[in-house]
Short mmCIF file of C-alpha atoms and ligand atoms in Angstrom, two decimals:
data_model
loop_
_atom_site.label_atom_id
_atom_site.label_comp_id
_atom_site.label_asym_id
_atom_site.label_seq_id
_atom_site.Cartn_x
_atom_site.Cartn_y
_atom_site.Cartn_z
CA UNK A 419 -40.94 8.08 8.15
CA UNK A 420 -38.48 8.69 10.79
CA UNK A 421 -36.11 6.10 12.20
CA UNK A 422 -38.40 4.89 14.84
CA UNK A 423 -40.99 4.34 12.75
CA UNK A 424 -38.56 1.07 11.13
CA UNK A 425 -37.93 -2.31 13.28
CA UNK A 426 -34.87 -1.44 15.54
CA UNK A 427 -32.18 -3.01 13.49
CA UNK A 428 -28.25 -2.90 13.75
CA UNK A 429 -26.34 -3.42 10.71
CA UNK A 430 -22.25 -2.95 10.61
CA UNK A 431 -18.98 -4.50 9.03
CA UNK A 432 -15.25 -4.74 9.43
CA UNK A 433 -13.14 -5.77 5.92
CA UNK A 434 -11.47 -8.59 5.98
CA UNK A 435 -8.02 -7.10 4.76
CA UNK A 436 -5.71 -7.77 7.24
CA UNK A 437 -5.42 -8.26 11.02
CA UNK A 438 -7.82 -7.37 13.30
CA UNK A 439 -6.77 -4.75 15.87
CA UNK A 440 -7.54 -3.16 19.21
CA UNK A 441 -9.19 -0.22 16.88
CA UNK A 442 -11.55 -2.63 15.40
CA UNK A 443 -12.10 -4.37 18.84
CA UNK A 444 -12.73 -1.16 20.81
CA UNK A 445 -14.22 1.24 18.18
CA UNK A 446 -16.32 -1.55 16.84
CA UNK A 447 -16.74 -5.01 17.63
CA UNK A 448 -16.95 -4.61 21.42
CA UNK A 449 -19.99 -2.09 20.56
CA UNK A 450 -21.35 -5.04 18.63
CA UNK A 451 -22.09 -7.40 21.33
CA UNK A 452 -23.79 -4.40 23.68
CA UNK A 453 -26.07 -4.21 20.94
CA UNK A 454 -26.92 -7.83 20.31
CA UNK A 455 -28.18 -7.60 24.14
CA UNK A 456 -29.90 -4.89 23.48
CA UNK A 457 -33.62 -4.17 21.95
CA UNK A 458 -32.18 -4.30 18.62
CA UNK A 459 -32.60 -7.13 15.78
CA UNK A 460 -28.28 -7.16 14.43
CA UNK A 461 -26.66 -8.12 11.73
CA UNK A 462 -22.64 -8.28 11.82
CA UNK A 463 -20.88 -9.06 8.12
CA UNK A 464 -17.40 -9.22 7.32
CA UNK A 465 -17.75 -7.31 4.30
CA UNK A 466 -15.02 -9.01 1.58
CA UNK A 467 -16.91 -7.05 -1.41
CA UNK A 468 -15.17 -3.75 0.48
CA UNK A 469 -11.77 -5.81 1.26
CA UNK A 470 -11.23 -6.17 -2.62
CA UNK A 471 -11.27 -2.39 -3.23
CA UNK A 472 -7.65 -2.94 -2.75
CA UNK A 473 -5.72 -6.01 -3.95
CA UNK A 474 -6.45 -8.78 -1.61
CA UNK A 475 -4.50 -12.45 -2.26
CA UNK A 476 -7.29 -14.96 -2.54
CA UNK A 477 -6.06 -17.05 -0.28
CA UNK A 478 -5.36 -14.51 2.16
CA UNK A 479 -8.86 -13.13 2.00
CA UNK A 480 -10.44 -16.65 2.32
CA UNK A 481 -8.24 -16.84 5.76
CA UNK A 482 -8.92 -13.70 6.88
CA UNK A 483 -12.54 -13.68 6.27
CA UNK A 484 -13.02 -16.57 8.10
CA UNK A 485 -10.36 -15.26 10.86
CA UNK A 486 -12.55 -12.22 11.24
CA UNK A 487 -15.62 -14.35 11.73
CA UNK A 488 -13.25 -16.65 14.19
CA UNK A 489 -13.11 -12.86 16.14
CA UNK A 490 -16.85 -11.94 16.03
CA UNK A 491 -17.91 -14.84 17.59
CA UNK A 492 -14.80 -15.43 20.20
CA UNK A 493 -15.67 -11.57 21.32
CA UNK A 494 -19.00 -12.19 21.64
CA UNK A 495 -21.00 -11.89 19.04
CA UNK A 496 -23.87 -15.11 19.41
CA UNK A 497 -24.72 -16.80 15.90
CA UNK A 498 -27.93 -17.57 17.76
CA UNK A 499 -28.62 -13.90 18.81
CA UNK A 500 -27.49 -11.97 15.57
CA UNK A 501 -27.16 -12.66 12.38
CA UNK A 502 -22.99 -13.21 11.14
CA UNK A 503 -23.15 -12.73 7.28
CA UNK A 504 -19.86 -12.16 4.85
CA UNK A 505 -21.09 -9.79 2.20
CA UNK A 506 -20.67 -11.65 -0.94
CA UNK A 507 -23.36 -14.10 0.12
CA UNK A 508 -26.15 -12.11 0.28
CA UNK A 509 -25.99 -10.51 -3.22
CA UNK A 510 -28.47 -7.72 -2.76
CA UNK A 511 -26.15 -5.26 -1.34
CA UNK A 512 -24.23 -5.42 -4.54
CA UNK A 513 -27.19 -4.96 -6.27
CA UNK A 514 -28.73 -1.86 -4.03
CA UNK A 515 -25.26 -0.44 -4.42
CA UNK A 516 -25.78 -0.26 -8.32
CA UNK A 517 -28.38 1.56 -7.91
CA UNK A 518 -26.85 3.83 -4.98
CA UNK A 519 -24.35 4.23 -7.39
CA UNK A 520 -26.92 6.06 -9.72
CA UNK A 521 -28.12 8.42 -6.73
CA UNK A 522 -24.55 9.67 -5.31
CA UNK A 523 -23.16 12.48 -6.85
CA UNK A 524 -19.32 12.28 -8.41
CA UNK A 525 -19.17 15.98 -5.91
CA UNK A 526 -20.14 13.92 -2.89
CA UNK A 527 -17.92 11.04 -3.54
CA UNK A 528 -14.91 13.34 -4.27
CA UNK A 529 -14.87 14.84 -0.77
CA UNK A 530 -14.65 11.40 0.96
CA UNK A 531 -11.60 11.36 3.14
CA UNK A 532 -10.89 7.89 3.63
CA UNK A 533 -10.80 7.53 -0.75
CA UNK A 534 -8.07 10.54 -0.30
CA UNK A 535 -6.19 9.20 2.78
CA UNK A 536 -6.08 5.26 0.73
CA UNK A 537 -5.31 6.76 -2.56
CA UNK A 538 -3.19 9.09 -1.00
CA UNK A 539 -1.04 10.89 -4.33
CA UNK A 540 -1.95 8.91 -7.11
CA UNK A 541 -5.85 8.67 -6.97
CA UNK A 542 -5.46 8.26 -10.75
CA UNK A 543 -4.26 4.57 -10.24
CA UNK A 544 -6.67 3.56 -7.61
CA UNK A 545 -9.64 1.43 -8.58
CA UNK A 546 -13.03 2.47 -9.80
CA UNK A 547 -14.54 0.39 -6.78
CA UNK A 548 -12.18 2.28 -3.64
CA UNK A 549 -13.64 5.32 -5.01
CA UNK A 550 -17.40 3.81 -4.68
CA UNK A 551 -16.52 2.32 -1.33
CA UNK A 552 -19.18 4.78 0.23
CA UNK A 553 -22.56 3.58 -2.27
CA UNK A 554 -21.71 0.66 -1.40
CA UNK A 555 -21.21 1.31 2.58
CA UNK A 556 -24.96 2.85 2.12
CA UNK A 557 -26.15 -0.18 0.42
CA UNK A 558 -24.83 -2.79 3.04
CA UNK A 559 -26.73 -0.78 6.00
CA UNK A 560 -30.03 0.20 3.93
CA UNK A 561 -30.54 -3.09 2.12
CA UNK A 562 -31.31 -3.91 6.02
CA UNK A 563 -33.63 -1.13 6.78
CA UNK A 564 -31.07 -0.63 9.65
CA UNK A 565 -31.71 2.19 11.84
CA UNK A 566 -28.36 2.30 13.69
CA UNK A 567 -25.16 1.75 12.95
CA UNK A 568 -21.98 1.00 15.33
CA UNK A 569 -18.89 2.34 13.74
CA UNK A 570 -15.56 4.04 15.16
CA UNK A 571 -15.09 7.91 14.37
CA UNK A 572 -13.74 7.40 11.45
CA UNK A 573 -16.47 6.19 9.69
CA UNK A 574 -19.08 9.06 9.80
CA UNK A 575 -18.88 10.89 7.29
CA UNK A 576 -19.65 7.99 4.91
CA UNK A 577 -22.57 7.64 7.82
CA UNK A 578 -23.29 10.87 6.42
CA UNK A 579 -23.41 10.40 3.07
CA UNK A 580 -25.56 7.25 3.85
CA UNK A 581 -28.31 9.92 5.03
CA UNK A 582 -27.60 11.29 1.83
CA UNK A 583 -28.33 8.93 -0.70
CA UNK A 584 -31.62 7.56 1.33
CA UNK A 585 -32.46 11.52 1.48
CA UNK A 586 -31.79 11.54 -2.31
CA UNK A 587 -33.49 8.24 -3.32
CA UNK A 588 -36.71 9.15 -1.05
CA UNK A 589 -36.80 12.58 -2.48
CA UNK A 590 -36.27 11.83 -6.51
CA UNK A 591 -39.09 9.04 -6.21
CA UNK A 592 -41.13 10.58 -3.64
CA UNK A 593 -41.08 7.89 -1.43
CA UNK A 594 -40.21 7.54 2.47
CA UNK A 595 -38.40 4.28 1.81
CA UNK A 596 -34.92 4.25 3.52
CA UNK A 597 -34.55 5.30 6.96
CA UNK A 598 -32.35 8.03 8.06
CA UNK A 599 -30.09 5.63 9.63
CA UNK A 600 -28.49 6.37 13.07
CA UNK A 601 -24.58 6.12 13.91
CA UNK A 602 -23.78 5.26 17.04
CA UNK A 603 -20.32 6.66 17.72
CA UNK A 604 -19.38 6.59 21.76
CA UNK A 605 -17.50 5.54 24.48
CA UNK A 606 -13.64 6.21 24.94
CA UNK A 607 -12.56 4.32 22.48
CA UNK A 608 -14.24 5.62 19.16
CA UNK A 609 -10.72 6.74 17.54
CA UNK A 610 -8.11 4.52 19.16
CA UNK A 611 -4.37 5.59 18.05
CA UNK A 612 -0.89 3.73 16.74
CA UNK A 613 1.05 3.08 19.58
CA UNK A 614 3.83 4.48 17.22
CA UNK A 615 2.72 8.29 16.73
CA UNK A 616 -0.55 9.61 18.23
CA UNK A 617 -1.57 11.85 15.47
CA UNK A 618 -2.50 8.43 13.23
CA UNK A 619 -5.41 6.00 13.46
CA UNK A 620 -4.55 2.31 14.31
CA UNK A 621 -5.03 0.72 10.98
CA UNK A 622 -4.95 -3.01 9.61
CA UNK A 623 -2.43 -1.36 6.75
CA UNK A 624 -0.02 0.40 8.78
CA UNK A 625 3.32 -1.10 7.46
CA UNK A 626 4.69 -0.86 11.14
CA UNK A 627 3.42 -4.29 12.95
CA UNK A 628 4.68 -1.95 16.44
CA UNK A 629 1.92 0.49 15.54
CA UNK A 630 -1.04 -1.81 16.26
CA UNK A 631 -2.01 -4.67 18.91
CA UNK A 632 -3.48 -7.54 16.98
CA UNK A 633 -6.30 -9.85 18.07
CA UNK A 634 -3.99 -12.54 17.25
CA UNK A 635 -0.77 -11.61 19.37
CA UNK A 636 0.10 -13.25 22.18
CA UNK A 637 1.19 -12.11 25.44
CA UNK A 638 4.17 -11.49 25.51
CA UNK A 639 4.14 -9.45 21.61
CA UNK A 640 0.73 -7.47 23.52
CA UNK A 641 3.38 -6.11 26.57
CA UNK A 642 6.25 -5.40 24.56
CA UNK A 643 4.62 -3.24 22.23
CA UNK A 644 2.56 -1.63 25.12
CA UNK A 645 6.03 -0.81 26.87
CA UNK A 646 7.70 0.60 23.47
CA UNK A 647 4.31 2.88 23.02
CA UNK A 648 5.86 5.89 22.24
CA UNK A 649 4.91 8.68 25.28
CA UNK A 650 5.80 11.76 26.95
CA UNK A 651 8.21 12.17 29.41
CA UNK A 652 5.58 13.64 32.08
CA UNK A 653 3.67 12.04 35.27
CA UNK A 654 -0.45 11.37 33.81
CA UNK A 655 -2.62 13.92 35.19
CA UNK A 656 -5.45 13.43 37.52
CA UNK A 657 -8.30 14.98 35.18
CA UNK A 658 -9.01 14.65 31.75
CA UNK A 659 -8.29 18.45 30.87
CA UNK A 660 -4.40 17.66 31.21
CA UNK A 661 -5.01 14.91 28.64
CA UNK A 662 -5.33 17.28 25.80
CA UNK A 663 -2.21 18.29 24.34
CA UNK A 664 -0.95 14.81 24.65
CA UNK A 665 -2.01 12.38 22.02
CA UNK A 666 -0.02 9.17 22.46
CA UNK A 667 -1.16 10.10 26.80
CA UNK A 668 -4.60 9.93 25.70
CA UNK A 669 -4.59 7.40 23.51
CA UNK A 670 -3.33 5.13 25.97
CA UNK A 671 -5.47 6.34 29.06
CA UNK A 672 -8.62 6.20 26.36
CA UNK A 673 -7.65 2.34 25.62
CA UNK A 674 -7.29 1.37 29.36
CA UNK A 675 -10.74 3.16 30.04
CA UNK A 676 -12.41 1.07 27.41
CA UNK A 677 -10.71 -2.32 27.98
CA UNK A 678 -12.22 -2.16 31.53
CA UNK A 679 -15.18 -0.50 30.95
CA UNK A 680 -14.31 2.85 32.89
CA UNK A 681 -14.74 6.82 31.84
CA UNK A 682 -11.46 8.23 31.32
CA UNK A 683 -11.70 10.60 34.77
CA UNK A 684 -12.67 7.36 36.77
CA UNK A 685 -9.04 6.09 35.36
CA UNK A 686 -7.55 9.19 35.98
CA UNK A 687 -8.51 8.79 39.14
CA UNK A 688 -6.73 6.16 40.21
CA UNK A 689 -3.78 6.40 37.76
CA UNK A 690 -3.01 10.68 38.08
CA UNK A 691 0.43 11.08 39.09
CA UNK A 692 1.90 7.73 37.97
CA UNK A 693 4.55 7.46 35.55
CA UNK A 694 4.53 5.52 32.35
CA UNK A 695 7.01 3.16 33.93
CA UNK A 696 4.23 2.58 35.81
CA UNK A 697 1.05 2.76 33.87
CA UNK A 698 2.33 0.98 31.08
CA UNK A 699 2.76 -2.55 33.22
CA UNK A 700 -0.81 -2.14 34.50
CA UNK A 701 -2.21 -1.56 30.82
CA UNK A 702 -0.49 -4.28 29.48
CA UNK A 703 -1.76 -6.62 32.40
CA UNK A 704 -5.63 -5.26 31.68
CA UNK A 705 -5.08 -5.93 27.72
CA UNK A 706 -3.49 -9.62 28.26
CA UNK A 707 -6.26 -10.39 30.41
CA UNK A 708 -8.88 -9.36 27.82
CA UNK A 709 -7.51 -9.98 24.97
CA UNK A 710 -5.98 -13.33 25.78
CA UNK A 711 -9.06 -15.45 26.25
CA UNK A 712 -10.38 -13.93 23.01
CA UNK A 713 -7.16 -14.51 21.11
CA UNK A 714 -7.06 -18.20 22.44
CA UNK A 715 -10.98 -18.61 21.86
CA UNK A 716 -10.41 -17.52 17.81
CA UNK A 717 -7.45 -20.49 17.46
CA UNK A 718 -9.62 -23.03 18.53
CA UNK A 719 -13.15 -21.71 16.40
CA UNK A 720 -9.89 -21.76 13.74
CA UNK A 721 -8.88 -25.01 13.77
CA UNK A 722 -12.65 -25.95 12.29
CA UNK A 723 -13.03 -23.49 9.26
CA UNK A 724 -15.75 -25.99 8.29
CA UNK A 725 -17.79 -24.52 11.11
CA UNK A 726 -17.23 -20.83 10.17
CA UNK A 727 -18.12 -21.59 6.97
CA UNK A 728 -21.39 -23.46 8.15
CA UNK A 729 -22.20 -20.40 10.36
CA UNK A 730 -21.43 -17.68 7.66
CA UNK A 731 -24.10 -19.79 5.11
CA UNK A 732 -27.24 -20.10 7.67
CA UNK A 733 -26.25 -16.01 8.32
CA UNK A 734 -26.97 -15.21 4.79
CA UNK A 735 -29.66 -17.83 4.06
CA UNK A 736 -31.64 -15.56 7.30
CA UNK A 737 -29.93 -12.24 6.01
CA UNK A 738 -32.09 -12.66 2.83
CA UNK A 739 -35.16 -12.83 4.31
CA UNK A 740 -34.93 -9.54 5.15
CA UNK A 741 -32.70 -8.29 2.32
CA UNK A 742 -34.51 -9.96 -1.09
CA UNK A 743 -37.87 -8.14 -0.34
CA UNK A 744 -35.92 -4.72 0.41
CA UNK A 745 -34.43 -5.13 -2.96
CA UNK A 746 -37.13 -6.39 -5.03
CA UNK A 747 -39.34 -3.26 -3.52
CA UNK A 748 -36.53 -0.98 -4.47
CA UNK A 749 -36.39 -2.24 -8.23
CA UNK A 750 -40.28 -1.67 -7.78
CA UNK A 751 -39.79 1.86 -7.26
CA UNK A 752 -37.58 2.68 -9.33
CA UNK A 753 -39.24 0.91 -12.30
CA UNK A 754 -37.63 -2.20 -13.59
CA UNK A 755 -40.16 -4.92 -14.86
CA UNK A 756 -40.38 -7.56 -12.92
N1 LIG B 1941 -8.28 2.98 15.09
C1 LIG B 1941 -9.57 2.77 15.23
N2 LIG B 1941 -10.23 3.20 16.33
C2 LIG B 1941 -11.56 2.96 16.48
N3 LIG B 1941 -12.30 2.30 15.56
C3 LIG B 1941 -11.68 1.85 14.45
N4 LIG B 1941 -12.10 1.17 13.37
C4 LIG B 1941 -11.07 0.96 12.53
N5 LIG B 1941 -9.96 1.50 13.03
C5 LIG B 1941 -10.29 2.06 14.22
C6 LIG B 1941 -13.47 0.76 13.20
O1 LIG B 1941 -13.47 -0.62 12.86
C7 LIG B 1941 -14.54 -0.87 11.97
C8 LIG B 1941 -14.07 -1.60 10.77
O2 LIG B 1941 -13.12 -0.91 10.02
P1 LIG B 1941 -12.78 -1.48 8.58
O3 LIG B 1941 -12.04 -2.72 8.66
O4 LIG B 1941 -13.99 -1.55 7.76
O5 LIG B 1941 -11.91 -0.43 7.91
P2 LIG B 1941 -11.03 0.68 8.42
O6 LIG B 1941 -11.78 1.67 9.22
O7 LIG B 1941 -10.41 1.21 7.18
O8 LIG B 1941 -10.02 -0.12 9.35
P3 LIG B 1941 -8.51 -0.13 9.24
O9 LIG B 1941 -7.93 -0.97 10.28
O10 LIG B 1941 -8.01 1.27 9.19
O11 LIG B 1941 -8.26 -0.86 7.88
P4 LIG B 1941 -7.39 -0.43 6.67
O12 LIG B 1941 -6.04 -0.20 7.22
O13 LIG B 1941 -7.48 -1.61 5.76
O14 LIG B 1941 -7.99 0.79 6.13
C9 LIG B 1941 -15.17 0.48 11.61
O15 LIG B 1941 -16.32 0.65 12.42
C10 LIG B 1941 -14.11 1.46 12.00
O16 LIG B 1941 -14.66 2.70 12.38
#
């Protein structure tokens, strides 16, 4: 079976480890909401399960769980129109990951990226679960059936190794189970950049709080680290071509096409020939003025956690409709008594 041949579902996840940033809010949850509008059934999950891969406070993780779900829904993501989950409620994808787990190859695994970047030297000490971040990536989306799946650049090779294990899994019980789920990785803003060196992804666990613009910071934090963006000393150019041997230029052209919903040459064309002196006042204006109303929405959905909490429990009481037949299917095919 082919993709199309599955109900048109969206399935995708941000951890709850930290801060959300512009990355998350342009590579990712500002995808989101197109999608809920679209033809598609979605499902948006903060998924904690991943966040623990790497030490999280309990406290901290309660917070920012609920934070994150604060952010879905002051961005626009509708509890009425998709379905807001946070992982460890709907216990299947743990339990499809198991099996994942048993499909993936160690060879696969070992050529993930991200486990090398978050390792980094001493892979040795870094927990069994980091290192089976990916099964469990492919269980989240395939648990749903989900055909598509909005991420930022970063995340496709373990898209990749999603087709994979549902290639695998089909194959080894000669079954056309799991779709061959689609990512969907566009716009200008797929791979934003820190604001501190352009060569680096903006990341929730950058130790520099000047390399990142968090949902939560307020005006006046959003245009000082806008006008401290490290740059080049050059005018912008008119067309995107002169863009390309200057990362922290790009970067910042790339977020000011996708706060307002431009291509990058349409920005070009207006801004070619300014200097940052210049530019950088404008993008800080467009990024207060987008940001602000979303920062200010997630305080007040904050100051009722009671709420969040409500909304997160309906999510995975309607996520296992879907999710408990997928899984008890699954254990059919692959042979447990039930
Ligand atoms: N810099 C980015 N540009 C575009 N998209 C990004 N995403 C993350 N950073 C950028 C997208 O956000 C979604 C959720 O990411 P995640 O929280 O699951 O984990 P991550 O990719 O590891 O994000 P961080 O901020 O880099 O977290 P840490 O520092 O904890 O590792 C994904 O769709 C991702 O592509």
């Amino acid at each position: 079976m082919s993709p199309s041949d599955f109900t048109p579902r969206v399935f995708s996840g941000i951890q709850p480890s930290g801060d959300l940033h512009l990355g998350n809010y342009l590579g990712a949850i500002k995808r989101f909401v197109s999608m809920q509008e679209d033809a598609y059934e979605t499902v948006y999950c903060m998924v904690d399960l991943h966040a623990i891969t790497v030490w999280q406070d309990p406290a901290a993780l309660r917070h920012n769980t609920r934070e994150l779900a604060a952010g879905f829904i002051a961005s626009g993501i509708s509890p009425e129109k998709s379905i807001l989950i946070n992982q460890s409620q709907v216990p299947e994808h743990a339990q499809l990951a198991w099996i994942f787990n048993c499909v993936a190859r160690m060879g696969w695994m070992k050529r993930m990226t991200q486990f090398k970047d978050k390792a980094g030297k001493n892979a040795e000490a870094a927990s069994l679960g980091l290192f089976g971040y990916p099964a469990l990536m492919a269980a989240d989306i395939l648990v749903y059936h989900a055909t598509h799946v909005p991420v930022g650049d970063d995340q496709k090779q373990h898209l990749e190794l999603t087709r994979d294990i549902a290639t695998k899994f089909n194959h080894d019980y000669g079954v056309d189970f799991f779709p061959l789920t689609e990512p969907v990785i566009k716009g200008a803003a797929t791979r934003v950049m820190s604001l501190r060196d352009g060569a680096k992804k903006m990341s929730k666990s950058d130790p520099s709080d000047a390399s990142r613009i968090n949902m939560t910071d307020d005006a006046d934090t959003i245009a000082k680290k806008i006008r401290k963006a490290k740059t080049d000393p050059h005018a912008l150019p008119s067309e995107a071509a002169g863009l390309e041997d200057r990362p922290e230029a790009r970067n910042l052209v790339n977020i000011y096409a996708a706060l307002n919903d431009q291509t990058v040459e349409a920005v070009l064309a207006e801004v070619g020939g300014q200097q940052f002196g210049t530019f950088k006042p404008l993008l800080a204006e467009l990024a207060v003025a987008k940001l602000s109303p979303i920062s200010q929405e997630m305080a007040r959905l904050m100051a009722d956690p009671a709420e969040i909490d409500r909304i997160l429990a309906r999510g995975a009481g309607q996520a296992r409709e879907i999710t408990v037949p997928i899984l008890e299917k699954t254990y059919e095919i692959v042979g447990m008594v039930r």
